[in-house]
mmCIF file of C-alpha atoms in Angstrom:
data_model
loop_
_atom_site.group_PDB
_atom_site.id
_atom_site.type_symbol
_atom_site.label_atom_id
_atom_site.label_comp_id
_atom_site.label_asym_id
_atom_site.label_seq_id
_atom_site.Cartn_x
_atom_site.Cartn_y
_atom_site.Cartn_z
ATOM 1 C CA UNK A 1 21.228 6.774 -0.788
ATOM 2 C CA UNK A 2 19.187 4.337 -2.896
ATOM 3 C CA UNK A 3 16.401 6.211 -4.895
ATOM 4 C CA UNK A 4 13.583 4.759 -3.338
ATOM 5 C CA UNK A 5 15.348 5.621 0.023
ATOM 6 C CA UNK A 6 15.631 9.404 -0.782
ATOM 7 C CA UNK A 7 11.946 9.472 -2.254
ATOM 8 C CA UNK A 8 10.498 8.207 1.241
ATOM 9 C CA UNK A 9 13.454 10.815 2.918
ATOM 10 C CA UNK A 10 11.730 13.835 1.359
ATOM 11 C CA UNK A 11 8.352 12.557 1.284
ATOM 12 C CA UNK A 12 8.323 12.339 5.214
ATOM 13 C CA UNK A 13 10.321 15.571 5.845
ATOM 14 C CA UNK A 14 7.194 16.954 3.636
ATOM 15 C CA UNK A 15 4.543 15.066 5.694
ATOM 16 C CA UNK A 16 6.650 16.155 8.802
ATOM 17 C CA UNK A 17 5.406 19.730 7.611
ATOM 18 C CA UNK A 18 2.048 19.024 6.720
ATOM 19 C CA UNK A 19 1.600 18.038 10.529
ATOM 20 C CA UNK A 20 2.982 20.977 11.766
ATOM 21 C CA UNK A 21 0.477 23.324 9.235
ATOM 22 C CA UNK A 22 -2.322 21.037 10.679
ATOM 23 C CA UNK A 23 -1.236 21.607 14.229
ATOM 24 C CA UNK A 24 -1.289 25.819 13.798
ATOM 25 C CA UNK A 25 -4.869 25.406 11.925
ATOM 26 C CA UNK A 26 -6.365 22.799 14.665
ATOM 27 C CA UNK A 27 -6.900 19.907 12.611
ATOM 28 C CA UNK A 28 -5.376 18.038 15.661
ATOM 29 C CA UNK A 29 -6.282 14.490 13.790
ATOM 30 C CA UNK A 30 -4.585 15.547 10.808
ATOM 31 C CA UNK A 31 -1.528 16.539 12.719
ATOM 32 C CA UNK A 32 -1.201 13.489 14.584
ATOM 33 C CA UNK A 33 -1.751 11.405 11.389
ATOM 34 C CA UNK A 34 0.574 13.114 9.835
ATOM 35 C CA UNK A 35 3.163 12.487 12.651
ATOM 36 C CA UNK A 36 2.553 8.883 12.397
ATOM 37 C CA UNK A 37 3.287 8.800 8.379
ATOM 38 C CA UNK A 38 6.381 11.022 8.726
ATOM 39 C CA UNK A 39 7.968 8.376 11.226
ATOM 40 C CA UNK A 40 6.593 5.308 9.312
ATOM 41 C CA UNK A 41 7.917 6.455 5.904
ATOM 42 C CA UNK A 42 11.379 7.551 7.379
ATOM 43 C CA UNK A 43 11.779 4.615 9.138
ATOM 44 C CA UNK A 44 11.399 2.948 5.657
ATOM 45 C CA UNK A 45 13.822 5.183 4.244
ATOM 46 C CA UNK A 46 16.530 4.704 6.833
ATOM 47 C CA UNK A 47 16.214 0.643 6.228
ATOM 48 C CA UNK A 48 16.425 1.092 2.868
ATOM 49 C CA UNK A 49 19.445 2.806 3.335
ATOM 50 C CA UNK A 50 20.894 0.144 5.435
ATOM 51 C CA UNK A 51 20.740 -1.956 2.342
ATOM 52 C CA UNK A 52 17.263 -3.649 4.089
ATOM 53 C CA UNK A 53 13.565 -4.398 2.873
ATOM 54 C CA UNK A 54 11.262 -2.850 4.937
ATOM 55 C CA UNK A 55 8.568 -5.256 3.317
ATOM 56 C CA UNK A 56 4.609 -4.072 3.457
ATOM 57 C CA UNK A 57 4.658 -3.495 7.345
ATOM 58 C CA UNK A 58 3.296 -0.276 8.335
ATOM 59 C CA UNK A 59 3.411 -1.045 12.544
ATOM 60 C CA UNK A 60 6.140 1.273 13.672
ATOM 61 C CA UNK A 61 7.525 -1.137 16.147
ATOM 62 C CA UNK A 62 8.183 -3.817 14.154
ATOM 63 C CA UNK A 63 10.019 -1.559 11.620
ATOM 64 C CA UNK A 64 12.091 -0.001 14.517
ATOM 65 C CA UNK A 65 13.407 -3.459 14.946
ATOM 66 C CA UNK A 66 14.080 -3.680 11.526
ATOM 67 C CA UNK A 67 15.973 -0.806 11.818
ATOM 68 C CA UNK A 68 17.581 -1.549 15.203
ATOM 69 C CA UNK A 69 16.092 1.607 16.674
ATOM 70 C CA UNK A 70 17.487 1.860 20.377
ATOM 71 C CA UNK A 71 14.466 0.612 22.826
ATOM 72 C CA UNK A 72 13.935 4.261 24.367
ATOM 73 C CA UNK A 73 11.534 5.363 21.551
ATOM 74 C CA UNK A 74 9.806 1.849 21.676
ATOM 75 C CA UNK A 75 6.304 3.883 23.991
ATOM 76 C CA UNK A 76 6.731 7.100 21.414
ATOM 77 C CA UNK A 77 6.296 4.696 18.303
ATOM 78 C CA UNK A 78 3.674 2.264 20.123
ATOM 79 C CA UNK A 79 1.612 4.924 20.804
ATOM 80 C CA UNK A 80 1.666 6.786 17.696
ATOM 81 C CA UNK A 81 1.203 3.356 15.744
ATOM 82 C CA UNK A 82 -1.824 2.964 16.786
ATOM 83 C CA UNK A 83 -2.810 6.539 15.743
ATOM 84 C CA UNK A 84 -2.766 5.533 12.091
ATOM 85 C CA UNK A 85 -6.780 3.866 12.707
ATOM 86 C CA UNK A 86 -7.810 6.337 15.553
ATOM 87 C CA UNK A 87 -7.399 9.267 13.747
ATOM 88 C CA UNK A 88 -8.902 8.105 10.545
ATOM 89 C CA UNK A 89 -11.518 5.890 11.370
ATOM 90 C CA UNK A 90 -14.591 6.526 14.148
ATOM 91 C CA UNK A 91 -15.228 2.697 14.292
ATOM 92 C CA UNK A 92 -12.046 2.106 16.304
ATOM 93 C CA UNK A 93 -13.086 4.198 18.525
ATOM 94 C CA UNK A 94 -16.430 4.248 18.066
ATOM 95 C CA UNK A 95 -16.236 8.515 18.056
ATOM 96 C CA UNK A 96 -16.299 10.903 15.499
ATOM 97 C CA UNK A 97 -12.185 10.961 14.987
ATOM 98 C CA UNK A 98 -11.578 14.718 15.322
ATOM 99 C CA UNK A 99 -13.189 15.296 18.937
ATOM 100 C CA UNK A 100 -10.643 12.626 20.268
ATOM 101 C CA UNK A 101 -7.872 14.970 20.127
ATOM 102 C CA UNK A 102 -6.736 17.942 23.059
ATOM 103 C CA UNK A 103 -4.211 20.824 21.545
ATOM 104 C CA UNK A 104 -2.295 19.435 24.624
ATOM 105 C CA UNK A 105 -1.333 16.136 23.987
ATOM 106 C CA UNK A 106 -0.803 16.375 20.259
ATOM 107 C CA UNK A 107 1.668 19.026 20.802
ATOM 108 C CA UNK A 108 3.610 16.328 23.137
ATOM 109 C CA UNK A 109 3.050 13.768 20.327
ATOM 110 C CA UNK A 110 4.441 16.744 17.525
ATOM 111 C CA UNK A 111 7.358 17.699 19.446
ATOM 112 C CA UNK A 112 8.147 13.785 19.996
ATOM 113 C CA UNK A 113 8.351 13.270 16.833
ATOM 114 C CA UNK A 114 10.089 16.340 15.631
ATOM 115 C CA UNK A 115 12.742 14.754 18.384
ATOM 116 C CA UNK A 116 12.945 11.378 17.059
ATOM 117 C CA UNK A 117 12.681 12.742 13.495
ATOM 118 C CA UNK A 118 15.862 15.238 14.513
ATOM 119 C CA UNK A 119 17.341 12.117 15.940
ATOM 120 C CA UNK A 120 16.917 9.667 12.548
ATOM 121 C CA UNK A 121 18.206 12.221 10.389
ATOM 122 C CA UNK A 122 20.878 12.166 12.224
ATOM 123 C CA UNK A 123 21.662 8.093 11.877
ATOM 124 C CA UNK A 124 20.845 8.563 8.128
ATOM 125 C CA UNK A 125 23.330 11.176 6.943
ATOM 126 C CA UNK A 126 25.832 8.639 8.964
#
């Protein structure tokens, strides 16, 4: 695996944890940040990998292309996209970021990634 490859592999099995610490301590924003920089930065790696340039593009769907990531995850990565600006930033949704979240629905959006995440590794070690 190219070196830049590997350094975005670890850094997003790493972030992958940080989301998980964030989701036991109820920093539901965090977690779901975090869950949308784990899957961004291993989507890098695995292009990389491939021998591709990921370029400066951060949406996830338009690196699953890249990558030729089967169409099944294309609402998972949509969704969490967007998540990169909503849980950062209270003028996209015009609310204070951290009251947008439910323990509920990030858990869906943690254990979706941990899938897809599982499911990537996977394709990499290919």
């Amino acid at each position: 695996m190219r070196e830049e490859a590997r350094l975005l592999f670890e850094q997003a099995v790493h972030e992958l944890e940080i989301a998980k610490h964030n989701f036991n301590g109820n920093f539901l924003d965090a977690c779901v940040f975090y869950c949308q920089q784990t899957v961004e930065k291993l989507l890098k790696a695995y292009i990389l990998a491939g021998g591709k340039s990921p370029g400066n593009i951060h949406a996830l769907l338009k690196l699953s292309r890249i990558a030729e990531i089967p169409a099944k995850f294309n609402n998972f990565l949509k969704n969490l996209s967007s998540e990169y600006y909503i849980s950062r930033y209270p003028d996209v949704s015009g609310e204070v970021p951290f009251t947008l979240y439910e323990k509920e629905d990030v858990k869906t959006t943690l254990n979706e990634t941990e899938e897809f995440v599982k499911w990537l590794i996977e394709k990499i070690k290919k």
